[in-house]
Coordinates of C-alpha atoms in Angstrom, one line a residue:
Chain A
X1 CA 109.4 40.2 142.6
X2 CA 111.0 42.8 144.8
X3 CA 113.6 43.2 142.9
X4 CA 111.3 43.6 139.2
X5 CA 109.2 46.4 141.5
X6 CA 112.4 47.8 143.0
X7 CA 113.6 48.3 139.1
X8 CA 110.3 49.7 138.0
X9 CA 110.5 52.4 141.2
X10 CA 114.0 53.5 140.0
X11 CA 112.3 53.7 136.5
X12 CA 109.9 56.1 137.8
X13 CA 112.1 58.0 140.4
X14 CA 114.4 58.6 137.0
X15 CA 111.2 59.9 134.9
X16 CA 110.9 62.3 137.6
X17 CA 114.2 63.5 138.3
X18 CA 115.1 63.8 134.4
X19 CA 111.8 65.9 134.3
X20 CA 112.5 68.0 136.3
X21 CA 116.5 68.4 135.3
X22 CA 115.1 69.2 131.9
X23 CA 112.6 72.2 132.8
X24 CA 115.7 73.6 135.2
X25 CA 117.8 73.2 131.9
X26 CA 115.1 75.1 129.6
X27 CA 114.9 77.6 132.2
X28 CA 117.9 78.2 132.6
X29 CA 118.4 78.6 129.2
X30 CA 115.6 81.2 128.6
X31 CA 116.8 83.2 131.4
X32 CA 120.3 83.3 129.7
X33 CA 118.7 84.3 126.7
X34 CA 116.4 87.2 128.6
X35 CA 119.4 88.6 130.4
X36 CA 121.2 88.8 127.2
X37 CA 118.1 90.3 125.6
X38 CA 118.1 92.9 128.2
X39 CA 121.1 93.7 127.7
X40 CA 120.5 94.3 123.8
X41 CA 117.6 96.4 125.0
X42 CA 119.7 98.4 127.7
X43 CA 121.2 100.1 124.1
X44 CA 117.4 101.0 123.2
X45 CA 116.7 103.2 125.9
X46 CA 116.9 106.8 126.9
X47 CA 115.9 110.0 124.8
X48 CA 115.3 109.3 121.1
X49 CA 113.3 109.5 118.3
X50 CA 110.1 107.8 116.9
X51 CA 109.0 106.7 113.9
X52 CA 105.7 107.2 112.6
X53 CA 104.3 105.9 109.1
X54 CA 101.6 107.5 106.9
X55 CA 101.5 104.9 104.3
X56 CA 98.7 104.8 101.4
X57 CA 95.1 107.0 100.7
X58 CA 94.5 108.5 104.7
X59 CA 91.3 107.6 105.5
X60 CA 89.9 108.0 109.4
X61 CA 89.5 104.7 110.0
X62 CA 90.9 101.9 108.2
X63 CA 90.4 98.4 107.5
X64 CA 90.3 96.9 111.1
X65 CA 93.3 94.8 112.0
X66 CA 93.0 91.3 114.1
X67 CA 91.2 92.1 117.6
X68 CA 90.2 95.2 116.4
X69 CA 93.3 96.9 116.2
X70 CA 92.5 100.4 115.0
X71 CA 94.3 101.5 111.7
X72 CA 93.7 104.6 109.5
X73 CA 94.4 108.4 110.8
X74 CA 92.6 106.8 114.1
X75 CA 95.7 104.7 114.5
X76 CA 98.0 107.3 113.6
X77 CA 96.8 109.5 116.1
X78 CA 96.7 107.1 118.8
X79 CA 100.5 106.5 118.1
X80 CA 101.4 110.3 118.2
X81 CA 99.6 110.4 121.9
X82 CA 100.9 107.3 123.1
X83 CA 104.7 109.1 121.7
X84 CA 103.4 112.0 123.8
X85 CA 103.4 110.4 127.2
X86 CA 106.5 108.9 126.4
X87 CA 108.8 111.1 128.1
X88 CA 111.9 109.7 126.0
X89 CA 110.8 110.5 122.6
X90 CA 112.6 114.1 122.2
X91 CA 111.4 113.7 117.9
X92 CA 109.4 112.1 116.1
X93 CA 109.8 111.7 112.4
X94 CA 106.7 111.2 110.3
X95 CA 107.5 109.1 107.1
X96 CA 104.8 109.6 104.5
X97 CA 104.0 108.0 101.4
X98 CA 100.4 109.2 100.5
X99 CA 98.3 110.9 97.9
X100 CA 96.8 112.5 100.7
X101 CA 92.9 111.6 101.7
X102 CA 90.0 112.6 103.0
X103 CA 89.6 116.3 104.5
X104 CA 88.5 115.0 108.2
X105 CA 91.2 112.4 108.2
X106 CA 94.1 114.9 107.3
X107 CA 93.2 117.3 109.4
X108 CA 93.0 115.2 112.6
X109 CA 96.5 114.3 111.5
X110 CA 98.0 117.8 111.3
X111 CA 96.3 118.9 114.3
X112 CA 97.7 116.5 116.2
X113 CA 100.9 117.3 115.0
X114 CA 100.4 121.1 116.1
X115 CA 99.7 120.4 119.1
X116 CA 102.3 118.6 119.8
X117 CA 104.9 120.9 118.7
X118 CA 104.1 122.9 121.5
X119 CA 105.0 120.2 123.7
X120 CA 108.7 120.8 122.3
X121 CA 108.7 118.0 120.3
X122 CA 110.4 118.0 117.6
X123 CA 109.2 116.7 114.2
X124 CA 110.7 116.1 110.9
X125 CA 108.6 115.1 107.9
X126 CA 110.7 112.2 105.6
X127 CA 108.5 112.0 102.0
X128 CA 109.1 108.5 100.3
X129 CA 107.8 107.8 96.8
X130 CA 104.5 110.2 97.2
X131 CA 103.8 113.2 99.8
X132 CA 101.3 114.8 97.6
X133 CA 98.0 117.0 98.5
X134 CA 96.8 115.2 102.3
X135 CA 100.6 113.9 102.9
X136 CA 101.7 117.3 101.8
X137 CA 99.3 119.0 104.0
X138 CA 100.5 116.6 107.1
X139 CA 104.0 117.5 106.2
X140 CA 103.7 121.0 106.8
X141 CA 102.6 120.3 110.7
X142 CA 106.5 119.4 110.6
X143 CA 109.1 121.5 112.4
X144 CA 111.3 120.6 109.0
X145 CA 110.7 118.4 106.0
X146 CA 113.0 116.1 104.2
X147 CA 112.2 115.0 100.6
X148 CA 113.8 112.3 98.6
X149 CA 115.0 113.1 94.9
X150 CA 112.5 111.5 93.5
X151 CA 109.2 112.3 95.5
X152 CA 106.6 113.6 94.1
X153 CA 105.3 116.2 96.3
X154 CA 102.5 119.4 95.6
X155 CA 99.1 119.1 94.3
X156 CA 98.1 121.2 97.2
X157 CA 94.3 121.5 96.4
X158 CA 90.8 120.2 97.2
X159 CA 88.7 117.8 95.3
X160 CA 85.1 115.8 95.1
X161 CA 84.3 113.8 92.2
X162 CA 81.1 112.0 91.0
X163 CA 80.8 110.3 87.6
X164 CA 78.1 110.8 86.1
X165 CA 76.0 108.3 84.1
X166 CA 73.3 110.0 83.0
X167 CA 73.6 109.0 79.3
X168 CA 74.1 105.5 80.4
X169 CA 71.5 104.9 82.1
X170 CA 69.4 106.6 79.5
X171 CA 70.7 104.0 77.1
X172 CA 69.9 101.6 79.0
X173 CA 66.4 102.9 80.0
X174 CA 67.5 102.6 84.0
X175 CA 65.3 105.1 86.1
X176 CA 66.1 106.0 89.7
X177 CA 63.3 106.5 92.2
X178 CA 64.4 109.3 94.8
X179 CA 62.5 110.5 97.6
X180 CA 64.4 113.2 99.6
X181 CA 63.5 115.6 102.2
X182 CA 65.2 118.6 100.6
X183 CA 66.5 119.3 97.1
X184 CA 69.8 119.4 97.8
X185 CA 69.7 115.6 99.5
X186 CA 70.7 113.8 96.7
X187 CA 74.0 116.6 95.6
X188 CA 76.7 114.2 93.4
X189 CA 73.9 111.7 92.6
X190 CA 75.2 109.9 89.5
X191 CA 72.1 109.7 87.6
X192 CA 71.5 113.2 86.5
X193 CA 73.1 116.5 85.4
X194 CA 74.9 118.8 88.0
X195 CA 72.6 121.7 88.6
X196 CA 74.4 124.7 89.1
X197 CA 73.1 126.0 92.5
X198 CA 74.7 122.3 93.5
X199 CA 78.1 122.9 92.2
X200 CA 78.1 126.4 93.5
X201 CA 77.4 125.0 96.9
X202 CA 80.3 122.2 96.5
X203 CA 82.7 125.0 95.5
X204 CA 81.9 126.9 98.6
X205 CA 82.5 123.5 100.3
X206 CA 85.9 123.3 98.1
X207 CA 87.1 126.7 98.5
X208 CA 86.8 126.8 102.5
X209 CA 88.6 123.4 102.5
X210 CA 91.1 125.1 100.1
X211 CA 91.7 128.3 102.0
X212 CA 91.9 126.0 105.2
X213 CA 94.5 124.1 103.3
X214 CA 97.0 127.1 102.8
X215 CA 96.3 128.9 106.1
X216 CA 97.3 125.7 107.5
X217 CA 101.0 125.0 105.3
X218 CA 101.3 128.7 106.4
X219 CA 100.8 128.3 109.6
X220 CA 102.8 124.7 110.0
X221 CA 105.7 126.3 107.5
X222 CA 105.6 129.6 109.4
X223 CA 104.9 131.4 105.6
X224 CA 103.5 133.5 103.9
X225 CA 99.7 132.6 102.2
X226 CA 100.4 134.7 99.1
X227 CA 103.8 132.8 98.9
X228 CA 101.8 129.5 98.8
X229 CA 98.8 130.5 96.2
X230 CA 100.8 130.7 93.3
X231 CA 101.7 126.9 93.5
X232 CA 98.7 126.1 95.1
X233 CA 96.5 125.6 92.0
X234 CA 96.6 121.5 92.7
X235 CA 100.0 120.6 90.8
X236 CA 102.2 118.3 91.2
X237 CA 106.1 119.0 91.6
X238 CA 109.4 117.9 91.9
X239 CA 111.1 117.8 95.0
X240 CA 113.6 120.8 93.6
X241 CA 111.1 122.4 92.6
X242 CA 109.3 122.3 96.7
X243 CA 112.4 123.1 97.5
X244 CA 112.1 126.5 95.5
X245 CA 108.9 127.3 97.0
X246 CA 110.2 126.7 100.3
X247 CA 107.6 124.0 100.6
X248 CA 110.0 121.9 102.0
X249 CA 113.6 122.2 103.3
X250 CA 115.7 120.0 102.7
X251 CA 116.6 117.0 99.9
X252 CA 117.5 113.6 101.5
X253 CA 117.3 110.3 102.0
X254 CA 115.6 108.6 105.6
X255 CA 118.3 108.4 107.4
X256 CA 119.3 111.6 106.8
X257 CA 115.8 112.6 108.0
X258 CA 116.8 111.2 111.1
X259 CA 120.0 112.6 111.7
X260 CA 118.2 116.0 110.9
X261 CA 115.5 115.3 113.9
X262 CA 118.4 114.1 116.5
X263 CA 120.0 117.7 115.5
X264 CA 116.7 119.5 115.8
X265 CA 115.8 117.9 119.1
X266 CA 119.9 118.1 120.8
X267 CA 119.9 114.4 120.6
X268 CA 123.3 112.7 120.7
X269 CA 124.0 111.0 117.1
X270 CA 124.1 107.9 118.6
X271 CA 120.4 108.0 120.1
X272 CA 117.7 105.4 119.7
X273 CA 115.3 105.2 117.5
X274 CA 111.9 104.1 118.2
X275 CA 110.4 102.1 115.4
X276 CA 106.3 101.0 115.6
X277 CA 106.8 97.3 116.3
X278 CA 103.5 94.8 115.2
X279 CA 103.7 91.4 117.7
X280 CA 104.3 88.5 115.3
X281 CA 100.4 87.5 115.8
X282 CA 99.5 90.9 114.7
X283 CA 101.5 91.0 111.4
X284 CA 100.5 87.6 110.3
X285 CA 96.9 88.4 111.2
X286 CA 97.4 91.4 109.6
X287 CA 98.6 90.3 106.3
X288 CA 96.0 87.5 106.1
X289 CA 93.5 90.1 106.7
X290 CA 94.3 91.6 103.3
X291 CA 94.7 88.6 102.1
X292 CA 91.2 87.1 102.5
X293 CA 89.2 90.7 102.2
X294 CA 91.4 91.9 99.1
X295 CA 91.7 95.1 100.7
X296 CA 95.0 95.3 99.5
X297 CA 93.7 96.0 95.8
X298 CA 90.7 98.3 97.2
X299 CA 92.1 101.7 97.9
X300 CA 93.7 101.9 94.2
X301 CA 91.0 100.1 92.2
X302 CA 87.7 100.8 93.7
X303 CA 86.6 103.6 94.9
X304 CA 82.9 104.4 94.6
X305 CA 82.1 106.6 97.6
X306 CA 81.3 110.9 96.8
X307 CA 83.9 112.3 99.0
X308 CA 85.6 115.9 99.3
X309 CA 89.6 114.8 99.6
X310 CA 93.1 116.2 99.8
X311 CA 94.1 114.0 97.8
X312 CA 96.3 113.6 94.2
X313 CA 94.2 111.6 91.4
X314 CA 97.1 109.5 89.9
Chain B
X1 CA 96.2 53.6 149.6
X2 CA 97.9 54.2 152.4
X3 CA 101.8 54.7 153.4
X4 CA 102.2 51.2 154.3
X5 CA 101.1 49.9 150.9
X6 CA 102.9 52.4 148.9
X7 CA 106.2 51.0 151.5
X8 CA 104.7 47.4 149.5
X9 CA 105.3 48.6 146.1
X10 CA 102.8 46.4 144.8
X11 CA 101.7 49.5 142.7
X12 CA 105.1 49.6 140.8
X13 CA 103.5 46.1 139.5
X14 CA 100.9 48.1 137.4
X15 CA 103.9 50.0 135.5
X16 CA 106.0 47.3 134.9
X17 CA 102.9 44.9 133.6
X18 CA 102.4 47.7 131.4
X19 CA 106.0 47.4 129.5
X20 CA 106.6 43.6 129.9
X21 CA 102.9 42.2 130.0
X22 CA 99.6 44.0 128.9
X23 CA 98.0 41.1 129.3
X24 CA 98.8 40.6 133.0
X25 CA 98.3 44.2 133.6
X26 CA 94.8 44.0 132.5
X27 CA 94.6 41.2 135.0
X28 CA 95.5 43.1 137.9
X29 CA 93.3 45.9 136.7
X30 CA 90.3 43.4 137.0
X31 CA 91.4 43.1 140.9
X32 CA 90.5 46.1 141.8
X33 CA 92.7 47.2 144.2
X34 CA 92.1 50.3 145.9
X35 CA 93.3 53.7 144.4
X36 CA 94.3 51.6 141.2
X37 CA 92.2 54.4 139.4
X38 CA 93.6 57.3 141.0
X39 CA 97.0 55.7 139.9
X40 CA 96.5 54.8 136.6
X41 CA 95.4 58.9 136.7
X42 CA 99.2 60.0 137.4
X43 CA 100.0 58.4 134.1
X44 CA 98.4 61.2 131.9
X45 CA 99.1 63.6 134.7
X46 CA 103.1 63.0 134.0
X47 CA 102.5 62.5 130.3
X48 CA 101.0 66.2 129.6
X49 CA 103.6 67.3 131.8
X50 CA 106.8 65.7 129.7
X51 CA 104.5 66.8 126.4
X52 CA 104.8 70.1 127.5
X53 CA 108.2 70.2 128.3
X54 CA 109.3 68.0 125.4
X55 CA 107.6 70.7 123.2
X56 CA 109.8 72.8 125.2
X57 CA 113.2 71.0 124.5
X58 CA 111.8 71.1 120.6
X59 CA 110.6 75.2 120.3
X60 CA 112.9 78.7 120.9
X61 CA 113.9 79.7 124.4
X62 CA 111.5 82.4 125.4
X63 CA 109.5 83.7 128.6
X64 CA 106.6 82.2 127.1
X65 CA 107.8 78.7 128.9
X66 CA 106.7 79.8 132.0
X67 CA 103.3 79.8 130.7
X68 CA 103.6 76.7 128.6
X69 CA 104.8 75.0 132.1
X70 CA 102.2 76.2 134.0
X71 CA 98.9 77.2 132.1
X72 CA 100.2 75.4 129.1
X73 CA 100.1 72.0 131.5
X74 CA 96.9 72.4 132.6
X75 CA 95.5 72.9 129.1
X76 CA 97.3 69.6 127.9
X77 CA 96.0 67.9 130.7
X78 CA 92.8 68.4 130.7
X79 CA 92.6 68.1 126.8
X80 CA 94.1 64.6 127.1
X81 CA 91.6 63.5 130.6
X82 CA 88.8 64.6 128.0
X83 CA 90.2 62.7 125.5
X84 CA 90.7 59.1 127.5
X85 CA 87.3 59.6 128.7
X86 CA 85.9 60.1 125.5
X87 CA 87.8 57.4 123.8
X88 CA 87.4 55.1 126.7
X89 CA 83.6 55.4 126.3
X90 CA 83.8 54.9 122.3
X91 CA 85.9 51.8 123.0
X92 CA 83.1 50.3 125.6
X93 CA 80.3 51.4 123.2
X94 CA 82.1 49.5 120.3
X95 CA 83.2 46.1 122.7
X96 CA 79.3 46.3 123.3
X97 CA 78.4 46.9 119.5
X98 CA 80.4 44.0 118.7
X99 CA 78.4 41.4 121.3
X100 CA 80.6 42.6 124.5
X101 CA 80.4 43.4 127.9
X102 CA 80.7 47.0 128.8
X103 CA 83.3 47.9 131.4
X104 CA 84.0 51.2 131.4
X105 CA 85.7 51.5 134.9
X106 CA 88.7 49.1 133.6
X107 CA 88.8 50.5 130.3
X108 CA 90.0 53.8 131.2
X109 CA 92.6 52.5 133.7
X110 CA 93.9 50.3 130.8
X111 CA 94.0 53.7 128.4
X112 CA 95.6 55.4 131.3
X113 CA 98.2 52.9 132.3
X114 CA 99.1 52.4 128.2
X115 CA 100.1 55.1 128.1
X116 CA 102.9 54.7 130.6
X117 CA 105.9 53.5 127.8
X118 CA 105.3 56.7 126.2
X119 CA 106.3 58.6 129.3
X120 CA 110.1 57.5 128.1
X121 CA 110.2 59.7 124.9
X122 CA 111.3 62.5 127.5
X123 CA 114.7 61.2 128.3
X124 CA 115.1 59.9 124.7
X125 CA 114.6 63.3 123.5
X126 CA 116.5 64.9 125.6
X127 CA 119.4 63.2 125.2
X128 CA 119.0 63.1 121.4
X129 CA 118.7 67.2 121.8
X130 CA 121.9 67.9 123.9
X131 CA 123.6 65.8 121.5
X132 CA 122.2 67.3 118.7
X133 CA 120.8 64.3 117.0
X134 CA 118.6 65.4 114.4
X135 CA 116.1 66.5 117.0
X136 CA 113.1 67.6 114.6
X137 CA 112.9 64.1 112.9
X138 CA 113.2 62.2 116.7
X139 CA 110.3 64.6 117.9
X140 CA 108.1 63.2 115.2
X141 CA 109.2 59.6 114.9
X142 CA 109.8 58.6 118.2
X143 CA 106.2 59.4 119.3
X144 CA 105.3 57.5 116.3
X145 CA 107.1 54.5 117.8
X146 CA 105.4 54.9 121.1
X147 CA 102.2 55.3 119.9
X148 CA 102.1 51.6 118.1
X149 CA 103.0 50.3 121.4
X150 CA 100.5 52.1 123.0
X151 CA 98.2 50.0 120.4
X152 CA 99.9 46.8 121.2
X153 CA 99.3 47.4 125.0
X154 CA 96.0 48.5 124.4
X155 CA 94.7 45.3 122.0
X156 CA 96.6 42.8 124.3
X157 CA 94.9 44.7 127.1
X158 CA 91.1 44.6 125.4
X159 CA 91.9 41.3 124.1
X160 CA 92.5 40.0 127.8
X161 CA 89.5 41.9 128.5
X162 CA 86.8 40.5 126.9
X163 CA 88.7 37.2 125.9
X164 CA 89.0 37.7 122.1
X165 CA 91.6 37.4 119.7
X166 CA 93.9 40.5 119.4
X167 CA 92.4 40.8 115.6
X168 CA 89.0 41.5 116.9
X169 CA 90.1 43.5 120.0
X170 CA 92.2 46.1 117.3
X171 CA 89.2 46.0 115.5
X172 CA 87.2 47.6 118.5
X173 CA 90.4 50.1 119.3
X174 CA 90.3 51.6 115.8
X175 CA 86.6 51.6 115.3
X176 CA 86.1 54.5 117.2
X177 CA 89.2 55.9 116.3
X178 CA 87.7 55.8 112.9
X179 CA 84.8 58.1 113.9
X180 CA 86.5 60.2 116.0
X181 CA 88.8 60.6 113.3
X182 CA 85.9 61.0 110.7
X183 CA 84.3 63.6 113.1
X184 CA 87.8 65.7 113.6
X185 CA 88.5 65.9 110.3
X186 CA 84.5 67.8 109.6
X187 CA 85.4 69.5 113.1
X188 CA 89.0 71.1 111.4
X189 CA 87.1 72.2 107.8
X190 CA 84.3 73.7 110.1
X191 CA 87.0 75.6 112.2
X192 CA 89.0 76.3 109.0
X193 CA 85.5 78.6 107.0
X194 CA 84.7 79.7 110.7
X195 CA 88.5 81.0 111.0
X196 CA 88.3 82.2 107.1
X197 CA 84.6 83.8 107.9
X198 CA 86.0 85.8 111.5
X199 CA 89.0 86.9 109.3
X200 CA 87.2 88.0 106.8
X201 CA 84.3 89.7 108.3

């Protein structure tokens, strides 16, 4: 008997000790594995550059991501001030691939932008597939701009749509009941025929976003506005054909953006660059919010709001 | 229990009943010595513990074992008090469906002290993982092993319990299994829309 509970004690004594041998051997181990990842990190400090993306129609506020994270030009802002207390981020390098989007959005954007440039930091605009009309007009907050080959770039202009179904609903004996406390409440309803006191008033709406759209590439490329009219009548162009303009400044690839903003800024070649990291959670929650809302398809397909946008209609 | 008894080690008895003799553990269970609860109690106090760090020996080496070791314990813990408590009461309730007496006392130090065999999947995994042993397979079928003798230990023990036949006695184990089960399983799709929904919204 003392012997079978003598046995059972060294049983138990041995759960203990191999317990605890195993959380000093998993500790161990994740301390190895922090010490070495600090020393991969050690590499990723000091001055460098930042990486913002501008990807897709700007709107001000986006979708909302998992815990409401912000996204839209919201987010995008929010990056470019937390960059601006960062006092190791000598450039920043804002990649765009946009049609450009709404006026309030953009602007927020740029201004941003501006006001950071007086901070001396430096920024260099890299265009991907599309920098046209909003992601233009953000561009040209940039100290420099680096187009690929193949962006297509321009279509600096202003526009509002409406469809108007009038005739449809006609046909289809559909009458809309509108009460409104001025005659100018209901401007872009879809129902009837544009009067032309209404479009006059939009086009004064247009043309002051217009005009505030070329001061601004003016002001951003340090130009001349009656350089910028000629090409500013909302087409699109080539990259070579920016380049001719002056619109932008150079033709190149990413990389080559980013060599350009370590130059710019006096950064060794060698400096790190500062990518816009998601935690794991985030990115899966992220996708799956696309995934369940179909948001993903929403910003091409359906688009049903009256809005004045910088913006290329493709 | 003071120092004197634990100097006894008459409370090792309840361990090694529980690997050799389920049977004879229940009887010393119906004793009632005092603190055999609060020892039967250490049993799912060490088994969360080894889960966590078995889960440990299984996953990526990361800071975030700190927190499984520490938060991550308590969470396991009390999820598994909550769950011998609630499946000690479904077992009583179904020993007194099926024409039993209710004890509910000795039920829960029977769940607790079943549980004891299990405790050794922690050196058998380890080992298994330093040597590289196809440690994803072990983590999943070893607890599988340990589980059907938590069963066996458990019918012998309900079976001594209320003096029926070990048939009958699994009978009233997986019962309430059976409507826990029923009532996870409409728990998880309600969870699943609720996750979909909070996504989504």
């Amino acid at each position: 008997m003392e012997k079978q509970r003598k046995i059972t004690l060294a049983i138990l004594i041995m759960l203990v000790l191999i317990s605890i041998i195993a959380v000093v051997d998993i500790s161990t181990r994740v301390e190895k594995k922090r010490s070495l990842q600090a020393g991969l990190n050690m590499m990723a400090t000091g001055p460098g550059v930042a990486i913002v993306r501008i990807d897709g129609p700007i709107e001000l506020t986006g979708p909302a991501g998992f815990m409401g994270r912000p996204s839209g030009a919201e987010a995008v802002v929010k990056r470019l001030a937390d960059i601006e207390k960062d006092s190791n981020i000598k450039a920043v390098i804002i990649r765009i691939n946009s049609p450009g989007g709404t006026v309030a959005a953009t602007q927020e954007i740029y201004h941003k932008i501006i006001s950071m440039r007086k901070k001396n930091i430096t920024f260099v605009a890299s265009m991907g597939d599309i920098a046209a009309s909003g992601g233009y007009y953000i561009a040209s907050a940039c100290n420099y701009i680096v187009a690929n080959y193949g962006t297509i770039t321009g279509s600096i202009g202003v526009i509002a749509y409406s469809p108007n179904l009038k005739n449809l609903m006609d046909k289809f004996g559909i009458k809309m009941n509108v009460i409104k406390s001025g005659k100018y409440k209901d401007i872009l309803a879809t129902h009837r025929d544009m009067s032309s006191e209404e479009r006059a008033l939009l086009q004064e709406m247009i043309d002051l976003s217009y005009h505030k759209f070329v001061s601004d590439i003016a002001l951003g490329r340090n130009m001349n506005q009656n350089d910028i009219y000629p090409v500013a009548d909302g087409r699109v162009m080539s990259t070579q054909t920016a380049l001719k303009y002056k619109l932008i400044d150079q033709l190149g690839t990413f990389d080559e953006a980013i060599s350009k903003a370590k130059e710019l800024a006096g950064l060794d070649a060698d400096a790190p660059v500062y990518e816009e990291h998601l935690s794991p959670l985030n990115e899966i929650f992220s996708s799956m919010n696309s995934l369940f809302t179909g948001r993903i398809f929403e910003s091409r397909f359906v688009d049903t709001s009256n809005r004045i946008e910088y913006r290329y209609m493709q | 229990m003071n120092i004197e008894t634990l100097r006894e080690l008459a409370w090792t008895d309840y361990f090694f009943y529980a690997i050799v003799s389920p049977r004879e553990l229940y009887r010393r269970i119906k004793q009632h010595d005092s603190g055999m609860l609060q020892l039967s109690f250490t049993v799912p106090v060490m088994a969360a513990f080894f889960d966590v760090v078995a889960l440990s020996l299984n996953g990526t080496e990361s800071g975030f074992f700190y927190h499984k070791i520490s938060y991550g314990w308590l969470l396991f813990l009390f999820i598994l008090l909550l769950k011998i408590v609630v499946y000690s009461a479904l077992i009583d309730s179904s020993a007194q469906f099926f024409g039993c007496s209710g004890n509910i006392k000795d039920t829960v130090s029977l769940v607790n002290f079943a549980m004891f065999p299990g405790l050794m999947f922690l050196p058998l995994f380890y080992i298994i993982s330093i040597a590289g042993i196809a440690p994803g397979f072990f983590y999943i079928f070893l607890p599988f092993l340990f589980f059907c003798w938590y069963l066996i230990i458990l019918t012998l023990g309900v079976s001594e319990m209320h003096s029926i036949q070990s048939g009958r006695a699994l009978a009233l184990i997986f019962a309430p299994a059976l409507v826990a089960g029923t009532l996870l399983f409409f728990t998880f799709i309600i969870f699943v829309f609720s996750l979909v929904g909070f996504i989504a919204g």
